PDB file of C-alpha atoms in Angstrom:
ATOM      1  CA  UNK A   1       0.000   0.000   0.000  1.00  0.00           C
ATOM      2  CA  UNK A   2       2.884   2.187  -0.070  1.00  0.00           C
ATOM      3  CA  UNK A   3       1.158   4.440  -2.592  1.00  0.00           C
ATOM      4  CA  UNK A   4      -2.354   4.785  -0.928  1.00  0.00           C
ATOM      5  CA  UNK A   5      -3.521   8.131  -0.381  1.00  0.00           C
ATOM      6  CA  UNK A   6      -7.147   7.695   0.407  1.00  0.00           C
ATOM      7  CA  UNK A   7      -9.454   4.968   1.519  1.00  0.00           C
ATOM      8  CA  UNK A   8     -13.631   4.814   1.341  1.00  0.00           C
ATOM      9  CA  UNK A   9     -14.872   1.748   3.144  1.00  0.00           C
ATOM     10  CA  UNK A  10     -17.907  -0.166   2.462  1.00  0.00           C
ATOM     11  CA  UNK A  11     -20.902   0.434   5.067  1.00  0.00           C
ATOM     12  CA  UNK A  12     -21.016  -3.278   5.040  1.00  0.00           C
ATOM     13  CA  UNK A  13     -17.836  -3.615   7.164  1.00  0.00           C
ATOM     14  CA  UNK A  14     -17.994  -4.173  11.241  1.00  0.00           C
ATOM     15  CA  UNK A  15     -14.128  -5.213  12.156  1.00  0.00           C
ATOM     16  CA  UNK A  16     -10.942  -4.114  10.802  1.00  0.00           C
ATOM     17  CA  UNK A  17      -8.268  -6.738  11.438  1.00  0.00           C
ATOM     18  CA  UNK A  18      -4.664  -6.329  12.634  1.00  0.00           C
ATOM     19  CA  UNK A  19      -2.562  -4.261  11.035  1.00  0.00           C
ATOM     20  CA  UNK A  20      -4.681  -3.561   7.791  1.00  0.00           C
ATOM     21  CA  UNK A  21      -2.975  -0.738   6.867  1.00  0.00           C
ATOM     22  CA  UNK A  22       0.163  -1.208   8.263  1.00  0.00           C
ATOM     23  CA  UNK A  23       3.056   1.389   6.771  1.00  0.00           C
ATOM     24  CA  UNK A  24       1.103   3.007   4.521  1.00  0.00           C
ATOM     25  CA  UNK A  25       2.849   5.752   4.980  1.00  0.00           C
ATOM     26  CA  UNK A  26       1.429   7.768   2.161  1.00  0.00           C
ATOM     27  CA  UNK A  27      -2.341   7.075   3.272  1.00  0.00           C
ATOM     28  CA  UNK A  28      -4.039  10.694   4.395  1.00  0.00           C
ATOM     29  CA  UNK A  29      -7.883  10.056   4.460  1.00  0.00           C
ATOM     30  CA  UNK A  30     -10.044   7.465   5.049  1.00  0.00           C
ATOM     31  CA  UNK A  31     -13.574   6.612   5.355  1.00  0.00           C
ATOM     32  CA  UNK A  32     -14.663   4.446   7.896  1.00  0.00           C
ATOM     33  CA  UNK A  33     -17.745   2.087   7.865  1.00  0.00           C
ATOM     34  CA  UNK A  34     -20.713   3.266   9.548  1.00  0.00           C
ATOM     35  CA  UNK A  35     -21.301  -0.145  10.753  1.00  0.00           C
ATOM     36  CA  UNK A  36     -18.021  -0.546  12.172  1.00  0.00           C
ATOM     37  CA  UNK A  37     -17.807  -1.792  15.454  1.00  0.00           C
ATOM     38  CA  UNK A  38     -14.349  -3.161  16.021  1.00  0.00           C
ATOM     39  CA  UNK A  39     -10.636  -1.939  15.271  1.00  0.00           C
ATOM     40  CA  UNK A  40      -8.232  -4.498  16.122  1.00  0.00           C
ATOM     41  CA  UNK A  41      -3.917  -3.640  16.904  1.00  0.00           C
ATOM     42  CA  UNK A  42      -1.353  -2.057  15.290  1.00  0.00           C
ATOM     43  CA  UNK A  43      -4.217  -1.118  12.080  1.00  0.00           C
ATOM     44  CA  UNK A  44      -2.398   2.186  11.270  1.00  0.00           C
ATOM     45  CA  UNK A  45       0.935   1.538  12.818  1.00  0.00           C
ATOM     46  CA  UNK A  46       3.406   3.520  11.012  1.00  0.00           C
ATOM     47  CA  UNK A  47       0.718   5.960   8.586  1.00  0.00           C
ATOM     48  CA  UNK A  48       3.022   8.651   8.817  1.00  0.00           C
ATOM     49  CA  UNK A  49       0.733  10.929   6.920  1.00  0.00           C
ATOM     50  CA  UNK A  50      -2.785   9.933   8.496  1.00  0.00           C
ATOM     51  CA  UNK A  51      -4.187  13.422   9.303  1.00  0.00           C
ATOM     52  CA  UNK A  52      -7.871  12.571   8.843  1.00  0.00           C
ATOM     53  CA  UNK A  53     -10.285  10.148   9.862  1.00  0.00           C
ATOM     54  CA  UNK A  54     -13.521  10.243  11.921  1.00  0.00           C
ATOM     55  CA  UNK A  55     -14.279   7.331  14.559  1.00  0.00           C
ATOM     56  CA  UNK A  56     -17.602   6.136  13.906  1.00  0.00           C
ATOM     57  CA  UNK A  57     -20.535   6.222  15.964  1.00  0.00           C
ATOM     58  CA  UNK A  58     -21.754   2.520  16.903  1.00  0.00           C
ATOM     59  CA  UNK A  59     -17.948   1.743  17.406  1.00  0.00           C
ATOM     60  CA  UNK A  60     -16.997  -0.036  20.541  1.00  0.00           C
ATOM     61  CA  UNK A  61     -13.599  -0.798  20.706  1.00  0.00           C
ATOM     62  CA  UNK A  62     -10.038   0.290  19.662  1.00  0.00           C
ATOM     63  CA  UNK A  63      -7.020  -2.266  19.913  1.00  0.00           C
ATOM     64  CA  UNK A  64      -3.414  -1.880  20.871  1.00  0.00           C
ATOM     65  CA  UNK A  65      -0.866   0.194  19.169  1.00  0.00           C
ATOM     66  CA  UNK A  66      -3.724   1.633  16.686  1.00  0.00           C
ATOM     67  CA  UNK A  67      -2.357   5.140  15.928  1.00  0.00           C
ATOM     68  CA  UNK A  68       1.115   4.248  16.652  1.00  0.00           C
ATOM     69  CA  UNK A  69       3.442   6.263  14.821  1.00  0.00           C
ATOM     70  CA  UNK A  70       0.487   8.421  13.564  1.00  0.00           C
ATOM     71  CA  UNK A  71       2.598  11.568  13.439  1.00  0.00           C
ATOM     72  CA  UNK A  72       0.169  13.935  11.355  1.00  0.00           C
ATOM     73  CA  UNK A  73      -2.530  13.222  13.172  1.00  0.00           C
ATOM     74  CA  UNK A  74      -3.889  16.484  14.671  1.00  0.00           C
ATOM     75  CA  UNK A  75      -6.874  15.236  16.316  1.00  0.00           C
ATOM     76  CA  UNK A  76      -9.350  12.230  16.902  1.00  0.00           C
ATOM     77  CA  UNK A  77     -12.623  11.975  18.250  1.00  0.00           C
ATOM     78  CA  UNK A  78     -14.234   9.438  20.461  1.00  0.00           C
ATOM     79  CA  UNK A  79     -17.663   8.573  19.699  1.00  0.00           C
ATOM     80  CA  UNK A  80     -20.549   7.981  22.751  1.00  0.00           C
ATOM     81  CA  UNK A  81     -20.404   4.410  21.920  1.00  0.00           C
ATOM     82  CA  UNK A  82     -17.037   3.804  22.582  1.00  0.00           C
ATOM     83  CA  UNK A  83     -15.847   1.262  25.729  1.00  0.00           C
ATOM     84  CA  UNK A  84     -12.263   0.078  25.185  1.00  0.00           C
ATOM     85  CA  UNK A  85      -9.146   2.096  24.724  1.00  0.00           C
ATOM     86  CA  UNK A  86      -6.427  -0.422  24.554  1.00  0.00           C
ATOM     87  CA  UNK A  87      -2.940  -0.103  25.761  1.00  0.00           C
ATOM     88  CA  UNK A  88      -0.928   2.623  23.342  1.00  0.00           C
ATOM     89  CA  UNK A  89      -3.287   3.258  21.251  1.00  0.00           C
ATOM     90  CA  UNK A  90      -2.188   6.817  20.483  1.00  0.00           C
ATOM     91  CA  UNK A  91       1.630   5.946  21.688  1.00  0.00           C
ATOM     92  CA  UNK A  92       3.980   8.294  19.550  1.00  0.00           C
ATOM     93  CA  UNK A  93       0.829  10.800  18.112  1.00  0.00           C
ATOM     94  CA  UNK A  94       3.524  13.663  18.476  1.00  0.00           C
ATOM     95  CA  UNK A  95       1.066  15.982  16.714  1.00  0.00           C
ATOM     96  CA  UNK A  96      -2.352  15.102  18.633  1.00  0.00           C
ATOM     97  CA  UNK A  97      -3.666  17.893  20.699  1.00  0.00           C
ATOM     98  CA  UNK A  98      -7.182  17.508  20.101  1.00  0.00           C
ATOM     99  CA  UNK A  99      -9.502  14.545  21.571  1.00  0.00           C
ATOM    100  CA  UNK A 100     -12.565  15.623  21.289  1.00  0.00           C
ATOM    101  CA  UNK A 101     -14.539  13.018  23.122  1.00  0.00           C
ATOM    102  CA  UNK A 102     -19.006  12.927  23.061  1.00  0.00           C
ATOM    103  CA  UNK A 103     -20.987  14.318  25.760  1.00  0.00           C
ATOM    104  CA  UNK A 104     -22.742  11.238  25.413  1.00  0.00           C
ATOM    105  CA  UNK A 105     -19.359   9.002  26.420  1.00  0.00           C
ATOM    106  CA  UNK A 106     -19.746   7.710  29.359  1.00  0.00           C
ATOM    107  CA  UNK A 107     -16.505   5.812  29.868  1.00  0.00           C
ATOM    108  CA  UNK A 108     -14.063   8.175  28.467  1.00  0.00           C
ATOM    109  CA  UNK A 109     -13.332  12.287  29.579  1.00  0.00           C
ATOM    110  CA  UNK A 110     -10.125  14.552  28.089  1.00  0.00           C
ATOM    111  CA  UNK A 111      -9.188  17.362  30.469  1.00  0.00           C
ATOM    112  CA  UNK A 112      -6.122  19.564  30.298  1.00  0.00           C
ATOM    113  CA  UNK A 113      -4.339  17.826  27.530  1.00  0.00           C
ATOM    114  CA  UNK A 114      -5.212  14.691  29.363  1.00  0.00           C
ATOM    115  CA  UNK A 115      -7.202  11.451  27.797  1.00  0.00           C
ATOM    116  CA  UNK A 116      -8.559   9.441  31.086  1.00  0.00           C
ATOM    117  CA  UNK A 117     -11.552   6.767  31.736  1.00  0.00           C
ATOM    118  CA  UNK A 118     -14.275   8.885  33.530  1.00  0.00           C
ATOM    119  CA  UNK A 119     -13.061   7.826  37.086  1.00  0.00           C
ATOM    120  CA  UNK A 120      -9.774   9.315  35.997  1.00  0.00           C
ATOM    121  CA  UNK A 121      -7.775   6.495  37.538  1.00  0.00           C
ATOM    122  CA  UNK A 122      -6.757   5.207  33.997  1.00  0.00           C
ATOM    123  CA  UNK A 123      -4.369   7.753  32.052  1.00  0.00           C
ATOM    124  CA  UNK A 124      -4.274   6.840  28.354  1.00  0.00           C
ATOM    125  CA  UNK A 125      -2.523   9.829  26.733  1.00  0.00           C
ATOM    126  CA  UNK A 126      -1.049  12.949  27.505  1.00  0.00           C
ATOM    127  CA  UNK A 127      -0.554  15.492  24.590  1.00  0.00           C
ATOM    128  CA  UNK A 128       2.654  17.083  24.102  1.00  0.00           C
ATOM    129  CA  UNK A 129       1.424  20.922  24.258  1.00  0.00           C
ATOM    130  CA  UNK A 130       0.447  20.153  27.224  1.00  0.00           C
ATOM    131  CA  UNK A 131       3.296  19.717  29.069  1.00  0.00           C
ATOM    132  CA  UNK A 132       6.927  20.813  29.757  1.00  0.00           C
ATOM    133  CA  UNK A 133       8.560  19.026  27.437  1.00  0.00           C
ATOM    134  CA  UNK A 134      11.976  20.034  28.836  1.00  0.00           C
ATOM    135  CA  UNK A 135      10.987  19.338  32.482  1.00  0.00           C
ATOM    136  CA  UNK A 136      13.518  16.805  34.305  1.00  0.00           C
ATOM    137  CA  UNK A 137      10.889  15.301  36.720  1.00  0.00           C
ATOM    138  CA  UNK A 138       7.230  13.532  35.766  1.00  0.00           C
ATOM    139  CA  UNK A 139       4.989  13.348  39.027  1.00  0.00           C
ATOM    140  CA  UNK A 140       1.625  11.563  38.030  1.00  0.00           C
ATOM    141  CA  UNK A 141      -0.933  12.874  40.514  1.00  0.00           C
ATOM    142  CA  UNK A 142      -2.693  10.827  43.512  1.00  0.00           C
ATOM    143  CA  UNK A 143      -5.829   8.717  42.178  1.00  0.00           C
ATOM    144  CA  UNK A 144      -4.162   7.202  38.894  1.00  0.00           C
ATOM    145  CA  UNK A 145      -3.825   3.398  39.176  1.00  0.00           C
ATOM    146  CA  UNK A 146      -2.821   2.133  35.481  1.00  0.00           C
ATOM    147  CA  UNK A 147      -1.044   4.128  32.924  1.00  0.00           C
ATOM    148  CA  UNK A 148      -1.396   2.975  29.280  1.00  0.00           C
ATOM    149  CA  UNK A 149       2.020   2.442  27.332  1.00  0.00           C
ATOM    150  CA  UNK A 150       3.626   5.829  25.380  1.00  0.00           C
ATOM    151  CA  UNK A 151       1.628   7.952  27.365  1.00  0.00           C
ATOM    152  CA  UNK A 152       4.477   9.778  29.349  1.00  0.00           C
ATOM    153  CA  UNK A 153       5.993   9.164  25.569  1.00  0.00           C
ATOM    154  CA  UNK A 154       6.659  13.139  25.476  1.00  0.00           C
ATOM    155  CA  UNK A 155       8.526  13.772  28.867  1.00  0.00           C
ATOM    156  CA  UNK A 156      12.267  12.940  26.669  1.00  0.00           C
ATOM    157  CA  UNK A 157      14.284  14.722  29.200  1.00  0.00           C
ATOM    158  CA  UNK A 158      12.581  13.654  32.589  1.00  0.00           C
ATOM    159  CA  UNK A 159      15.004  11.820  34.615  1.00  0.00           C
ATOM    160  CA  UNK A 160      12.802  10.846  37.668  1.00  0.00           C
ATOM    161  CA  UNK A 161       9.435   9.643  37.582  1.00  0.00           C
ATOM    162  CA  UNK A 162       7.329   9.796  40.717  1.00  0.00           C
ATOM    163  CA  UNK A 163       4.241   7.602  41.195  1.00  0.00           C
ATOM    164  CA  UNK A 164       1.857   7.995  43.343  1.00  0.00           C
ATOM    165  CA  UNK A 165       0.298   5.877  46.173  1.00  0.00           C
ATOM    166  CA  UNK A 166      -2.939   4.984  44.359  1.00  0.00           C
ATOM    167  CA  UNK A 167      -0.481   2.971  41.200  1.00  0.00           C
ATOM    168  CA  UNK A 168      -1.613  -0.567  40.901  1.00  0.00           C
ATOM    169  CA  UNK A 169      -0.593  -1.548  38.303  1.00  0.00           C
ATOM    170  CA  UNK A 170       3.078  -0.637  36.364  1.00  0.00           C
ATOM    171  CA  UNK A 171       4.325  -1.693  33.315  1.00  0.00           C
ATOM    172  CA  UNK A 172       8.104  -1.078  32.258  1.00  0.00           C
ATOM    173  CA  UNK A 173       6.672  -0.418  29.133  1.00  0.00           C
ATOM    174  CA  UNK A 174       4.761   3.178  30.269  1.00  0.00           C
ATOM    175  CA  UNK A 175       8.467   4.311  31.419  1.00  0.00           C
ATOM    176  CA  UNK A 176      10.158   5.941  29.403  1.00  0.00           C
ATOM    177  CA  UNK A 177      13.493   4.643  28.504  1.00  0.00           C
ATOM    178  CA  UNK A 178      15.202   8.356  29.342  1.00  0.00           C
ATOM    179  CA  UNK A 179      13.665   7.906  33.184  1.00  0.00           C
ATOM    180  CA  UNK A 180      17.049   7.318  35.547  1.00  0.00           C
ATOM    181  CA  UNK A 181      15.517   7.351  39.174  1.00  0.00           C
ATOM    182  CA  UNK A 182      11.676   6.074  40.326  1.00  0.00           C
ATOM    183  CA  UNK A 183      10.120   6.773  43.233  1.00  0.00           C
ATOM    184  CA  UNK A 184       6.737   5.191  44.531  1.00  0.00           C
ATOM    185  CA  UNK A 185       4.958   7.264  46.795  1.00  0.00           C
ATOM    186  CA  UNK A 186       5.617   5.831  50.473  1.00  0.00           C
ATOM    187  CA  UNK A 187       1.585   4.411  51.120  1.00  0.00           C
ATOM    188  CA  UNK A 188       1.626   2.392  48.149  1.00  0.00           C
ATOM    189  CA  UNK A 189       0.863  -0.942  49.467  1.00  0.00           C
ATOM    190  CA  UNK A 190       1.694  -2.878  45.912  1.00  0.00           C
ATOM    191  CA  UNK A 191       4.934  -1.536  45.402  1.00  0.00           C
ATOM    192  CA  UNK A 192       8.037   0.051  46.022  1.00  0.00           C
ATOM    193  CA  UNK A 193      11.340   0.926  44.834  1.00  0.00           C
ATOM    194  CA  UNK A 194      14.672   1.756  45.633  1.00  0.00           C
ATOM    195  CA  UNK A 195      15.315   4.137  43.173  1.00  0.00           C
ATOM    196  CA  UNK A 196      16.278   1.907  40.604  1.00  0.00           C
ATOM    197  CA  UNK A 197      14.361  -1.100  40.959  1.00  0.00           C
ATOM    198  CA  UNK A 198      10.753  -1.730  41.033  1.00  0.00           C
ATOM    199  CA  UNK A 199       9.352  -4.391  43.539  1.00  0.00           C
ATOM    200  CA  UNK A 200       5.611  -6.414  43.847  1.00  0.00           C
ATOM    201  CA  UNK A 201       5.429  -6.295  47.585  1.00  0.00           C
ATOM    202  CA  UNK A 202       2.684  -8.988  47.227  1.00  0.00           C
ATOM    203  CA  UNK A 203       4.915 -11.715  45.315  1.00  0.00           C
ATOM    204  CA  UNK A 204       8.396 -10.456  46.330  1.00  0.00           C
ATOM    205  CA  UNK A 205       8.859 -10.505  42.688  1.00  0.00           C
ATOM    206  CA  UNK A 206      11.117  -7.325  40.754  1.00  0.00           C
ATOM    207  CA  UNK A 207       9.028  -5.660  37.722  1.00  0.00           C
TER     208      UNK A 207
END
């Protein structure tokens, strides 16, 4: 597909497999099925040019790595009907500053540059106007308990990382690779670290 520039889908589609359009890097537009329900990983992985497409109403789900590498892509919407943000799903978006997401959503909310689940204890993406992009320390605030990969992907010159007490669940993958010193928030009673190291208090085990 390396010479794909636009796509209009058939109505008649409801799931978009696994990397579909993987690398087109040429592809700008494209039409989604209004009976789409389902788009599964890594579908526009590495569509460099991708600077406009509309999500659907009616769809429900968005799989892993599906904007990855995105890098025109200004801004996205999230339909009402939407439930499931997988993990990294906008990792990498360096040009996404808009997520406009429905009144009608009830899952999903995007505050201050922010892209959260409505409780705000899931943090899926962060945009990169909205923070310091030169600041040397990340401190995600108290309530957060997962972080979805590449979304602290803009922080390049943090060297600590603070998390807070509420953090159940940590991935080495959500850390940047730039990130010298953690520290976990005293009360957390899942984990702790010495700096360095991160450790399960519950299995004894080293993440």
């Amino acid at each position: 597909c390396n010479n794909l520039t636009t796509v209009k889908m058939s109505n008649t589609v409801t799931e978009i497999d696994d990397q579909a359009f993987y690398n087109c890097s040429k592809l700008k537009n494209i039409n989604l099925s209004s009976s789409l329900t389902k788009i599964n990983g890594y579908v526009f992985l590495w569509c460099q040019s991708l600077d406009n497409i509309i999500l659907p109403e009616g769809l429900n789900s968005l799989g892993i790595g599906l904007f990855d590498r995105c890098i025109s892509l200004k801004k996205i919407n999230i339909p009402s009907s939407l439930k499931t943000i997988s993990s990294g799903a906008f990792q990498n978006c360096s040009s996404l500053v808009n997520i406009q997401v429905d009144s009608g959503n009830v899952y999903f909310t995007f505050d201050n540059g922010k892209l959260y689940n409505k409780d705000k204890d899931y943090l899926y993406f962060i945009t990169k106007n909205s923070i310091d992009v030169n600041a040397k320390e990340i401190t995600i605030e108290e309530g957060i308990k997962n972080i979805s990969n590449g979304a602290l992907y803009f922080y390049t010159n943090a060297k600590t990382l603070n998390l807070p007490s509420s953090i159940n669940n940590i991935s080495r993958n959500f850390i940047p690779n730039n990130i010298e010193k953690i520290n976990i928030n005293e009360n957390n009673s899942k984990y702790s670290s010495d700096g360095v190291n991160i450790y399960d208090d519950t299995t004894s085990r080293l993440v």
